[in-house]
Amino acid sequence: FFSRGYPQHTIRKMLPSHTIHSSERVGQGRVPEYLKRAFRFNLMDFEFALSQMVQLCFAPQSVFRASKHRKLTKNHWSRDDPAFVVLQILFLICATLAYVFAFSASLHQVIKFVIWEVLVHYLLFGMSIATLTWYLSNKYLLTRGLSHSTRQEVEWLHAFDIHCNAFFPLFLLLYVVQYMLLPILLTGSFFPRILANALYAISFAYYFYITFVGFLELPILRNQEYFLYPVGGIVILFLLSVVFPFNATIWTLSTYFSVHQL
């Protein structure tokens, strides 16, 4: 075939596209496109995003299996539709406003709390965690393919997707459930303190579990159980909180508001 004198660019066109591009190269340039779609609400499927949020609470594996379908049909793992992130930001704003009204915060505290929760906690910390897991996955957890096969890598945008998925159950527990239990959690007695600390321990443990499930669905990775290792540290911290007089709810909310034990 190569001896017939075909030009090099003709040969490249005749070859299957997946032999030329890795998943990482295909993922390049998708972040700007993703950001543009975040401002086009008419193109977002909010109903599907809501259904995925429900599935994350009961069957997170089903959400990540959809990434396999995208890989087969579009040659990338990550979402095309930013509706999930947009809804999460709207929910965060509503939850932060509920806390602001509950503690009669000033306008300055309102602005500070909303900016901190949305831009810092959700987006900045999320992008930092996505960058860390993306780097560690591609550096240490990739399976060794055949020498002639195309190198497959985890996309950064998919790592951010995994963070967003893992954050939603944490949001429900630490923003919604905690809000409804505030009259109990803000008391200084023993059992409310244990309940508050258990709420935080379960939230972060489930966050790392969903992170593990997200990377487990990628066949190009191995040893994904490493993502579960932080759960051991969470269990140790919770056991220590039983011994020492520490209330995670009071400590966290005190960084924003004037919180007094009931």
Short mmCIF file of C-alpha atoms in Angstrom, two decimals, residues 2 51 54 100 131 163 172 218-219 260:
data_model
loop_
_atom_site.label_atom_id
_atom_site.label_comp_id
_atom_site.label_asym_id
_atom_site.label_seq_id
_atom_site.Cartn_x
_atom_site.Cartn_y
_atom_site.Cartn_z
CA PHE A 2 2.71 2.48 1.00
CA SER A 51 -32.23 12.50 36.70
CA VAL A 54 -31.07 11.40 41.65
CA VAL A 100 -27.67 33.74 55.24
CA THR A 131 -6.27 18.59 38.11
CA HIS A 163 -15.73 15.93 40.98
CA LEU A 172 -27.32 17.39 49.90
CA LEU A 218 -12.37 3.85 32.89
CA PRO A 219 -10.86 0.66 31.40
CA HIS A 260 -23.58 30.44 69.35
#
